[in-house]
Amino acid sequence: MENGFQREREELKKMAGTVQSCPYRTEFHIMPPVGWINDPNGLCQFKGRFHAYFQYSPLSVHGGGGYWGHCTSEDLLHWEYHSPVLTTDIPEDASGVYSGSALIEDDRMYLFYTGNVKNPGEYDYIDAGRMSTQILVESEDGQHMSEKSVLLRMEDYPQHMTQHVRDPKVWKENGKYYMVLGARARAWDESGNRRDKGGILIYESDDRKEWTLHRELIPAKAFGYMWECPDIFDLGGKRVLSFCPQGLPSEPERYQNIYQSGYAFLSDSEDVEKTFREWDMGFDFYAPQTFVSEDGRRILIGWAGMPDTEKTHRNLSVENGWQHCLTLPTELTFRDGRIFRSPVRELLEQQWRERMISDDGRLTFRRAVLVSAEGMGGEPCSIRIGTAENGLTIRADKEKIEITFVNPDGSISQCGGGRRSRTGRVEKGVERLLAVIDSSIAELFVNDGEAVFTTRIYLDRAERRLDVSECRGCRIYEADTLHSEQAEL
């Protein structure tokens, strides 16, 4: 293990200057210290401090796993980075310490994750060649981990499951522990063609160590071929299943990404397709996880990225030795039959100063800004981030919202790295917009989080302009102070 951590330290030391001088580093978002970041893991508040772990590839800007990175925060916005806490050091996780979750009990942290093994050879890694093992480590401080304990092996899953079983989320309820796992079940259509089904497995335990299958949820009609990153929780009297179905056919105003992330309400019928809604309608959102803060809020953080899109959705930070970030932490509330997702209150408690908009509706900004509009009444609105030739346009009209890197002349803005357009709708028209722009990421919250759009955007400093001339009542606020890493850039 020590050799693996040493390699991370050496890479960080070698690339620190290049990474920290990158103009795309953010103020309020979790980023990799070097290399690649993807799924958030083990989100929790432990002894008063917020902990976020994440899939981390410090040795390659193009990913590949190998570590759980770690950072902590007092306010969910300013993060202190620590040494990685997990790496591949036992036979059961030789190919990766994959995603998982945290359980806090009796002033102790219990971290559950999937150990991945891919054997060399001519395998499909679906029915053969892969091992997915669920593993537990414990900690008294969130940084130093116990020895690893194997909980579930391939022989512990139902026989009709493929070798894709992963991403444990663990919670305690009515004196028992429960673990939900994402899964891919073997299935065939009426013509005998292989058509696998995504689903979940739920295990139960009395002691966190011995687990037995409690139930499985595999829909009668396939809703994607694999479900990743499952999460089950109660909100507003509803039982919620959050998950990432892979293999949904794209439609003009939904399922627009290669893979989706969303939630459904569990009921007696368990028809997840009937109630499924996407968490985010933008280009860059996947693998969300939730946790409950010590003051009772249900908070969600996702990966501001997407698997298998490096050739189509390029991230221009790669040349500076890092790629991807996590989303802003958001609070979940249930009302009007759905879940609303808005920035944690700590964001608005930061020091912001209002910027005066010029007569032409334009201004420049350094890095972190808020663009707010209220009382819109469904009237048309257009906000341009960047220049006329290179930027992102947010459009709202009645119930419809679009974010697009396609310019009026049909050209594609370079700052989108190949991204084009995403569209969504709200139920009764757009009344309020809040756009949070933090250097290289923009998150748009419509009607207090009825719809959310997340995208990366890569503008040079000279191109960081806002045009709100077609957005009546827009107000703009800029962060008063900047993190020390970027303050002098």
mmCIF file with all atom_site columns, C-alpha atoms in Angstrom, residues 111-283:
data_model
loop_
_atom_site.group_PDB
_atom_site.id
_atom_site.type_symbol
_atom_site.label_atom_id
_atom_site.label_alt_id
_atom_site.label_comp_id
_atom_site.label_asym_id
_atom_site.label_entity_id
_atom_site.label_seq_id
_atom_site.pdbx_PDB_ins_code
_atom_site.Cartn_x
_atom_site.Cartn_y
_atom_site.Cartn_z
_atom_site.occupancy
_atom_site.B_iso_or_equiv
_atom_site.pdbx_formal_charge
_atom_site.auth_seq_id
_atom_site.auth_comp_id
_atom_site.auth_asym_id
_atom_site.auth_atom_id
_atom_site.pdbx_PDB_model_num
ATOM 1   C CA . LEU A 1 111 ? -16.604 2.732   4.694   1.00 0.00 ? 111 LEU A CA 1
ATOM 2   C CA . PHE A 1 112 ? -18.024 0.185   2.259   1.00 0.00 ? 112 PHE A CA 1
ATOM 3   C CA . TYR A 1 113 ? -16.720 -0.117  -1.293  1.00 0.00 ? 113 TYR A CA 1
ATOM 4   C CA . THR A 1 114 ? -16.456 -2.482  -4.254  1.00 0.00 ? 114 THR A CA 1
ATOM 5   C CA . GLY A 1 115 ? -13.149 -4.180  -4.927  1.00 0.00 ? 115 GLY A CA 1
ATOM 6   C CA . ASN A 1 116 ? -12.751 -4.768  -8.633  1.00 0.00 ? 116 ASN A CA 1
ATOM 7   C CA . VAL A 1 117 ? -10.671 -7.468  -10.322 1.00 0.00 ? 117 VAL A CA 1
ATOM 8   C CA . LYS A 1 118 ? -10.334 -7.877  -14.085 1.00 0.00 ? 118 LYS A CA 1
ATOM 9   C CA . ASN A 1 119 ? -8.361  -10.965 -15.031 1.00 0.00 ? 119 ASN A CA 1
ATOM 10  C CA . PRO A 1 120 ? -6.112  -10.702 -18.098 1.00 0.00 ? 120 PRO A CA 1
ATOM 11  C CA . GLY A 1 121 ? -7.327  -12.671 -21.095 1.00 0.00 ? 121 GLY A CA 1
ATOM 12  C CA . GLU A 1 122 ? -10.041 -12.838 -23.753 1.00 0.00 ? 122 GLU A CA 1
ATOM 13  C CA . TYR A 1 123 ? -13.030 -12.147 -21.514 1.00 0.00 ? 123 TYR A CA 1
ATOM 14  C CA . ASP A 1 124 ? -16.184 -10.112 -22.028 1.00 0.00 ? 124 ASP A CA 1
ATOM 15  C CA . TYR A 1 125 ? -15.963 -8.913  -18.382 1.00 0.00 ? 125 TYR A CA 1
ATOM 16  C CA . ILE A 1 126 ? -19.742 -9.284  -18.148 1.00 0.00 ? 126 ILE A CA 1
ATOM 17  C CA . ASP A 1 127 ? -20.181 -13.027 -17.677 1.00 0.00 ? 127 ASP A CA 1
ATOM 18  C CA . ALA A 1 128 ? -16.531 -13.925 -17.273 1.00 0.00 ? 128 ALA A CA 1
ATOM 19  C CA . GLY A 1 129 ? -13.199 -12.428 -16.241 1.00 0.00 ? 129 GLY A CA 1
ATOM 20  C CA . ARG A 1 130 ? -14.375 -10.031 -13.545 1.00 0.00 ? 130 ARG A CA 1
ATOM 21  C CA . MET A 1 131 ? -14.828 -10.234 -9.782  1.00 0.00 ? 131 MET A CA 1
ATOM 22  C CA . SER A 1 132 ? -16.835 -7.689  -7.799  1.00 0.00 ? 132 SER A CA 1
ATOM 23  C CA . THR A 1 133 ? -16.318 -7.914  -4.047  1.00 0.00 ? 133 THR A CA 1
ATOM 24  C CA . GLN A 1 134 ? -17.887 -5.763  -1.328  1.00 0.00 ? 134 GLN A CA 1
ATOM 25  C CA . ILE A 1 135 ? -15.341 -4.661  1.274   1.00 0.00 ? 135 ILE A CA 1
ATOM 26  C CA . LEU A 1 136 ? -15.426 -2.810  4.617   1.00 0.00 ? 136 LEU A CA 1
ATOM 27  C CA . VAL A 1 137 ? -12.862 -0.602  6.355   1.00 0.00 ? 137 VAL A CA 1
ATOM 28  C CA . GLU A 1 138 ? -13.268 1.332   9.603   1.00 0.00 ? 138 GLU A CA 1
ATOM 29  C CA . SER A 1 139 ? -11.838 4.606   10.876  1.00 0.00 ? 139 SER A CA 1
ATOM 30  C CA . GLU A 1 140 ? -11.824 6.713   14.020  1.00 0.00 ? 140 GLU A CA 1
ATOM 31  C CA . ASP A 1 141 ? -10.763 9.923   12.264  1.00 0.00 ? 141 ASP A CA 1
ATOM 32  C CA . GLY A 1 142 ? -11.786 9.542   8.604   1.00 0.00 ? 142 GLY A CA 1
ATOM 33  C CA . GLN A 1 143 ? -8.175  9.404   7.419   1.00 0.00 ? 143 GLN A CA 1
ATOM 34  C CA . HIS A 1 144 ? -6.519  6.332   8.894   1.00 0.00 ? 144 HIS A CA 1
ATOM 35  C CA . MET A 1 145 ? -8.171  3.058   7.909   1.00 0.00 ? 145 MET A CA 1
ATOM 36  C CA . SER A 1 146 ? -8.356  -0.387  9.473   1.00 0.00 ? 146 SER A CA 1
ATOM 37  C CA . GLU A 1 147 ? -7.507  -3.581  7.659   1.00 0.00 ? 147 GLU A CA 1
ATOM 38  C CA . LYS A 1 148 ? -9.952  -4.526  4.929   1.00 0.00 ? 148 LYS A CA 1
ATOM 39  C CA . SER A 1 149 ? -12.741 -7.053  5.589   1.00 0.00 ? 149 SER A CA 1
ATOM 40  C CA . VAL A 1 150 ? -14.392 -8.905  2.708   1.00 0.00 ? 150 VAL A CA 1
ATOM 41  C CA . LEU A 1 151 ? -18.183 -8.965  3.072   1.00 0.00 ? 151 LEU A CA 1
ATOM 42  C CA . LEU A 1 152 ? -19.653 -10.333 -0.171  1.00 0.00 ? 152 LEU A CA 1
ATOM 43  C CA . ARG A 1 153 ? -18.075 -12.273 -3.027  1.00 0.00 ? 153 ARG A CA 1
ATOM 44  C CA . MET A 1 154 ? -19.368 -13.342 -6.437  1.00 0.00 ? 154 MET A CA 1
ATOM 45  C CA . GLU A 1 155 ? -20.858 -16.553 -5.031  1.00 0.00 ? 155 GLU A CA 1
ATOM 46  C CA . ASP A 1 156 ? -23.023 -14.471 -2.674  1.00 0.00 ? 156 ASP A CA 1
ATOM 47  C CA . TYR A 1 157 ? -25.011 -12.848 -5.490  1.00 0.00 ? 157 TYR A CA 1
ATOM 48  C CA . PRO A 1 158 ? -27.991 -14.483 -7.229  1.00 0.00 ? 158 PRO A CA 1
ATOM 49  C CA . GLN A 1 159 ? -26.894 -16.771 -10.043 1.00 0.00 ? 159 GLN A CA 1
ATOM 50  C CA . HIS A 1 160 ? -28.778 -14.817 -12.707 1.00 0.00 ? 160 HIS A CA 1
ATOM 51  C CA . MET A 1 161 ? -26.607 -11.759 -12.010 1.00 0.00 ? 161 MET A CA 1
ATOM 52  C CA . THR A 1 162 ? -23.719 -10.900 -14.297 1.00 0.00 ? 162 THR A CA 1
ATOM 53  C CA . GLN A 1 163 ? -20.348 -9.998  -12.801 1.00 0.00 ? 163 GLN A CA 1
ATOM 54  C CA . HIS A 1 164 ? -21.395 -6.327  -12.678 1.00 0.00 ? 164 HIS A CA 1
ATOM 55  C CA . VAL A 1 165 ? -22.471 -5.846  -9.049  1.00 0.00 ? 165 VAL A CA 1
ATOM 56  C CA . ARG A 1 166 ? -21.103 -2.743  -7.339  1.00 0.00 ? 166 ARG A CA 1
ATOM 57  C CA . ASP A 1 167 ? -21.400 0.610   -5.534  1.00 0.00 ? 167 ASP A CA 1
ATOM 58  C CA . PRO A 1 168 ? -22.672 -0.305  -2.034  1.00 0.00 ? 168 PRO A CA 1
ATOM 59  C CA . LYS A 1 169 ? -24.758 2.303   -0.203  1.00 0.00 ? 169 LYS A CA 1
ATOM 60  C CA . VAL A 1 170 ? -25.331 1.293   3.430   1.00 0.00 ? 170 VAL A CA 1
ATOM 61  C CA . TRP A 1 171 ? -27.762 2.642   6.018   1.00 0.00 ? 171 TRP A CA 1
ATOM 62  C CA . LYS A 1 172 ? -29.359 1.579   9.315   1.00 0.00 ? 172 LYS A CA 1
ATOM 63  C CA . GLU A 1 173 ? -33.117 1.263   9.727   1.00 0.00 ? 173 GLU A CA 1
ATOM 64  C CA . ASN A 1 174 ? -35.217 -0.231  12.532  1.00 0.00 ? 174 ASN A CA 1
ATOM 65  C CA . GLY A 1 175 ? -32.194 -1.840  14.152  1.00 0.00 ? 175 GLY A CA 1
ATOM 66  C CA . LYS A 1 176 ? -30.905 -3.515  10.977  1.00 0.00 ? 176 LYS A CA 1
ATOM 67  C CA . TYR A 1 177 ? -28.280 -2.575  8.431   1.00 0.00 ? 177 TYR A CA 1
ATOM 68  C CA . TYR A 1 178 ? -29.107 -2.518  4.728   1.00 0.00 ? 178 TYR A CA 1
ATOM 69  C CA . MET A 1 179 ? -26.846 -2.424  1.687   1.00 0.00 ? 179 MET A CA 1
ATOM 70  C CA . VAL A 1 180 ? -28.121 -1.615  -1.803  1.00 0.00 ? 180 VAL A CA 1
ATOM 71  C CA . LEU A 1 181 ? -25.971 -2.633  -4.779  1.00 0.00 ? 181 LEU A CA 1
ATOM 72  C CA . GLY A 1 182 ? -26.238 -1.725  -8.432  1.00 0.00 ? 182 GLY A CA 1
ATOM 73  C CA . ALA A 1 183 ? -26.547 -4.760  -10.684 1.00 0.00 ? 183 ALA A CA 1
ATOM 74  C CA . ARG A 1 184 ? -26.905 -6.137  -14.193 1.00 0.00 ? 184 ARG A CA 1
ATOM 75  C CA . ALA A 1 185 ? -29.090 -9.228  -14.564 1.00 0.00 ? 185 ALA A CA 1
ATOM 76  C CA . ARG A 1 186 ? -28.911 -11.667 -17.470 1.00 0.00 ? 186 ARG A CA 1
ATOM 77  C CA . ALA A 1 187 ? -32.078 -11.549 -19.571 1.00 0.00 ? 187 ALA A CA 1
ATOM 78  C CA . TRP A 1 188 ? -33.317 -12.422 -23.059 1.00 0.00 ? 188 TRP A CA 1
ATOM 79  C CA . ASP A 1 189 ? -36.121 -11.026 -25.195 1.00 0.00 ? 189 ASP A CA 1
ATOM 80  C CA . GLU A 1 190 ? -38.925 -13.034 -26.804 1.00 0.00 ? 190 GLU A CA 1
ATOM 81  C CA . SER A 1 191 ? -36.734 -13.766 -29.823 1.00 0.00 ? 191 SER A CA 1
ATOM 82  C CA . GLY A 1 192 ? -33.988 -15.223 -27.669 1.00 0.00 ? 192 GLY A CA 1
ATOM 83  C CA . ASN A 1 193 ? -31.647 -12.239 -28.046 1.00 0.00 ? 193 ASN A CA 1
ATOM 84  C CA . ARG A 1 194 ? -29.607 -11.218 -25.025 1.00 0.00 ? 194 ARG A CA 1
ATOM 85  C CA . ARG A 1 195 ? -31.158 -8.126  -23.426 1.00 0.00 ? 195 ARG A CA 1
ATOM 86  C CA . ASP A 1 196 ? -29.779 -7.639  -19.927 1.00 0.00 ? 196 ASP A CA 1
ATOM 87  C CA . LYS A 1 197 ? -31.731 -5.718  -17.294 1.00 0.00 ? 197 LYS A CA 1
ATOM 88  C CA . GLY A 1 198 ? -30.488 -3.218  -14.767 1.00 0.00 ? 198 GLY A CA 1
ATOM 89  C CA . GLY A 1 199 ? -31.634 -3.545  -11.179 1.00 0.00 ? 199 GLY A CA 1
ATOM 90  C CA . ILE A 1 200 ? -30.641 -3.498  -7.537  1.00 0.00 ? 200 ILE A CA 1
ATOM 91  C CA . LEU A 1 201 ? -29.849 -6.029  -4.827  1.00 0.00 ? 201 LEU A CA 1
ATOM 92  C CA . ILE A 1 202 ? -30.611 -5.234  -1.189  1.00 0.00 ? 202 ILE A CA 1
ATOM 93  C CA . TYR A 1 203 ? -28.771 -7.123  1.551   1.00 0.00 ? 203 TYR A CA 1
ATOM 94  C CA . GLU A 1 204 ? -29.397 -6.985  5.287   1.00 0.00 ? 204 GLU A CA 1
ATOM 95  C CA . SER A 1 205 ? -27.226 -7.518  8.358   1.00 0.00 ? 205 SER A CA 1
ATOM 96  C CA . ASP A 1 206 ? -27.399 -7.452  12.150  1.00 0.00 ? 206 ASP A CA 1
ATOM 97  C CA . ASP A 1 207 ? -23.732 -6.597  12.659  1.00 0.00 ? 207 ASP A CA 1
ATOM 98  C CA . ARG A 1 208 ? -22.419 -4.895  9.453   1.00 0.00 ? 208 ARG A CA 1
ATOM 99  C CA . LYS A 1 209 ? -20.283 -7.963  8.672   1.00 0.00 ? 209 LYS A CA 1
ATOM 100 C CA . GLU A 1 210 ? -22.551 -10.934 7.903   1.00 0.00 ? 210 GLU A CA 1
ATOM 101 C CA . TRP A 1 211 ? -24.917 -10.120 5.045   1.00 0.00 ? 211 TRP A CA 1
ATOM 102 C CA . THR A 1 212 ? -27.845 -12.015 3.500   1.00 0.00 ? 212 THR A CA 1
ATOM 103 C CA . LEU A 1 213 ? -29.970 -11.167 0.481   1.00 0.00 ? 213 LEU A CA 1
ATOM 104 C CA . HIS A 1 214 ? -33.094 -9.287  1.574   1.00 0.00 ? 214 HIS A CA 1
ATOM 105 C CA . ARG A 1 215 ? -34.663 -8.645  -1.817  1.00 0.00 ? 215 ARG A CA 1
ATOM 106 C CA . GLU A 1 216 ? -33.921 -7.709  -5.395  1.00 0.00 ? 216 GLU A CA 1
ATOM 107 C CA . LEU A 1 217 ? -35.633 -5.254  -7.690  1.00 0.00 ? 217 LEU A CA 1
ATOM 108 C CA . ILE A 1 218 ? -35.338 -6.191  -11.367 1.00 0.00 ? 218 ILE A CA 1
ATOM 109 C CA . PRO A 1 219 ? -38.188 -4.652  -13.391 1.00 0.00 ? 219 PRO A CA 1
ATOM 110 C CA . ALA A 1 220 ? -40.291 -6.913  -15.595 1.00 0.00 ? 220 ALA A CA 1
ATOM 111 C CA . LYS A 1 221 ? -39.677 -4.515  -18.481 1.00 0.00 ? 221 LYS A CA 1
ATOM 112 C CA . ALA A 1 222 ? -36.052 -3.555  -18.903 1.00 0.00 ? 222 ALA A CA 1
ATOM 113 C CA . PHE A 1 223 ? -35.215 0.028   -17.914 1.00 0.00 ? 223 PHE A CA 1
ATOM 114 C CA . GLY A 1 224 ? -31.616 0.081   -19.051 1.00 0.00 ? 224 GLY A CA 1
ATOM 115 C CA . TYR A 1 225 ? -29.165 -2.829  -18.990 1.00 0.00 ? 225 TYR A CA 1
ATOM 116 C CA . MET A 1 226 ? -27.225 -1.744  -15.851 1.00 0.00 ? 226 MET A CA 1
ATOM 117 C CA . TRP A 1 227 ? -28.007 0.381   -12.791 1.00 0.00 ? 227 TRP A CA 1
ATOM 118 C CA . GLU A 1 228 ? -25.047 2.085   -11.116 1.00 0.00 ? 228 GLU A CA 1
ATOM 119 C CA . CYS A 1 229 ? -24.619 4.102   -7.923  1.00 0.00 ? 229 CYS A CA 1
ATOM 120 C CA . PRO A 1 230 ? -27.925 3.242   -6.201  1.00 0.00 ? 230 PRO A CA 1
ATOM 121 C CA . ASP A 1 231 ? -29.079 5.142   -3.124  1.00 0.00 ? 231 ASP A CA 1
ATOM 122 C CA . ILE A 1 232 ? -32.256 4.596   -1.075  1.00 0.00 ? 232 ILE A CA 1
ATOM 123 C CA . PHE A 1 233 ? -33.584 7.200   1.362   1.00 0.00 ? 233 PHE A CA 1
ATOM 124 C CA . ASP A 1 234 ? -36.763 8.794   2.722   1.00 0.00 ? 234 ASP A CA 1
ATOM 125 C CA . LEU A 1 235 ? -37.702 12.355  1.827   1.00 0.00 ? 235 LEU A CA 1
ATOM 126 C CA . GLY A 1 236 ? -40.976 14.135  2.508   1.00 0.00 ? 236 GLY A CA 1
ATOM 127 C CA . GLY A 1 237 ? -42.734 10.902  3.351   1.00 0.00 ? 237 GLY A CA 1
ATOM 128 C CA . LYS A 1 238 ? -41.604 9.254   0.115   1.00 0.00 ? 238 LYS A CA 1
ATOM 129 C CA . ARG A 1 239 ? -39.254 6.310   -0.344  1.00 0.00 ? 239 ARG A CA 1
ATOM 130 C CA . VAL A 1 240 ? -36.728 7.369   -2.972  1.00 0.00 ? 240 VAL A CA 1
ATOM 131 C CA . LEU A 1 241 ? -34.445 5.260   -5.160  1.00 0.00 ? 241 LEU A CA 1
ATOM 132 C CA . SER A 1 242 ? -31.658 7.247   -6.796  1.00 0.00 ? 242 SER A CA 1
ATOM 133 C CA . PHE A 1 243 ? -29.722 5.385   -9.495  1.00 0.00 ? 243 PHE A CA 1
ATOM 134 C CA . CYS A 1 244 ? -27.917 5.660   -12.828 1.00 0.00 ? 244 CYS A CA 1
ATOM 135 C CA . PRO A 1 245 ? -29.544 3.524   -15.540 1.00 0.00 ? 245 PRO A CA 1
ATOM 136 C CA . GLN A 1 246 ? -27.325 2.771   -18.509 1.00 0.00 ? 246 GLN A CA 1
ATOM 137 C CA . GLY A 1 247 ? -28.814 1.967   -21.909 1.00 0.00 ? 247 GLY A CA 1
ATOM 138 C CA . LEU A 1 248 ? -31.912 4.197   -22.073 1.00 0.00 ? 248 LEU A CA 1
ATOM 139 C CA . PRO A 1 249 ? -32.694 5.314   -25.638 1.00 0.00 ? 249 PRO A CA 1
ATOM 140 C CA . SER A 1 250 ? -32.201 9.049   -26.133 1.00 0.00 ? 250 SER A CA 1
ATOM 141 C CA . GLU A 1 251 ? -35.196 11.332  -26.659 1.00 0.00 ? 251 GLU A CA 1
ATOM 142 C CA . PRO A 1 252 ? -35.346 15.006  -27.769 1.00 0.00 ? 252 PRO A CA 1
ATOM 143 C CA . GLU A 1 253 ? -35.949 16.439  -24.269 1.00 0.00 ? 253 GLU A CA 1
ATOM 144 C CA . ARG A 1 254 ? -34.887 13.631  -21.943 1.00 0.00 ? 254 ARG A CA 1
ATOM 145 C CA . TYR A 1 255 ? -32.217 10.932  -21.712 1.00 0.00 ? 255 TYR A CA 1
ATOM 146 C CA . GLN A 1 256 ? -29.989 13.172  -23.830 1.00 0.00 ? 256 GLN A CA 1
ATOM 147 C CA . ASN A 1 257 ? -26.692 11.954  -22.353 1.00 0.00 ? 257 ASN A CA 1
ATOM 148 C CA . ILE A 1 258 ? -25.022 8.626   -23.015 1.00 0.00 ? 258 ILE A CA 1
ATOM 149 C CA . TYR A 1 259 ? -25.955 7.501   -19.455 1.00 0.00 ? 259 TYR A CA 1
ATOM 150 C CA . GLN A 1 260 ? -28.586 8.943   -17.137 1.00 0.00 ? 260 GLN A CA 1
ATOM 151 C CA . SER A 1 261 ? -28.889 9.801   -13.447 1.00 0.00 ? 261 SER A CA 1
ATOM 152 C CA . GLY A 1 262 ? -32.243 10.117  -11.750 1.00 0.00 ? 262 GLY A CA 1
ATOM 153 C CA . TYR A 1 263 ? -34.648 9.021   -9.076  1.00 0.00 ? 263 TYR A CA 1
ATOM 154 C CA . ALA A 1 264 ? -37.907 7.120   -8.748  1.00 0.00 ? 264 ALA A CA 1
ATOM 155 C CA . PHE A 1 265 ? -40.408 6.687   -5.943  1.00 0.00 ? 265 PHE A CA 1
ATOM 156 C CA . LEU A 1 266 ? -40.619 3.176   -4.605  1.00 0.00 ? 266 LEU A CA 1
ATOM 157 C CA . SER A 1 267 ? -44.143 1.848   -4.070  1.00 0.00 ? 267 SER A CA 1
ATOM 158 C CA . ASP A 1 268 ? -46.018 -1.444  -3.931  1.00 0.00 ? 268 ASP A CA 1
ATOM 159 C CA . SER A 1 269 ? -45.844 -1.719  -7.719  1.00 0.00 ? 269 SER A CA 1
ATOM 160 C CA . GLU A 1 270 ? -42.134 -0.716  -7.890  1.00 0.00 ? 270 GLU A CA 1
ATOM 161 C CA . ASP A 1 271 ? -42.641 0.622   -11.427 1.00 0.00 ? 271 ASP A CA 1
ATOM 162 C CA . VAL A 1 272 ? -39.520 2.783   -11.460 1.00 0.00 ? 272 VAL A CA 1
ATOM 163 C CA . GLU A 1 273 ? -39.972 3.857   -15.084 1.00 0.00 ? 273 GLU A CA 1
ATOM 164 C CA . LYS A 1 274 ? -43.336 5.415   -14.265 1.00 0.00 ? 274 LYS A CA 1
ATOM 165 C CA . THR A 1 275 ? -41.938 7.873   -11.704 1.00 0.00 ? 275 THR A CA 1
ATOM 166 C CA . PHE A 1 276 ? -38.336 8.249   -12.948 1.00 0.00 ? 276 PHE A CA 1
ATOM 167 C CA . ARG A 1 277 ? -37.044 11.822  -13.241 1.00 0.00 ? 277 ARG A CA 1
ATOM 168 C CA . GLU A 1 278 ? -33.571 12.961  -14.159 1.00 0.00 ? 278 GLU A CA 1
ATOM 169 C CA . TRP A 1 279 ? -31.545 14.748  -11.494 1.00 0.00 ? 279 TRP A CA 1
ATOM 170 C CA . ASP A 1 280 ? -29.898 17.020  -14.037 1.00 0.00 ? 280 ASP A CA 1
ATOM 171 C CA . MET A 1 281 ? -30.550 17.956  -17.664 1.00 0.00 ? 281 MET A CA 1
ATOM 172 C CA . GLY A 1 282 ? -27.064 19.207  -18.518 1.00 0.00 ? 282 GLY A CA 1
ATOM 173 C CA . PHE A 1 283 ? -24.044 17.617  -20.164 1.00 0.00 ? 283 PHE A CA 1
#
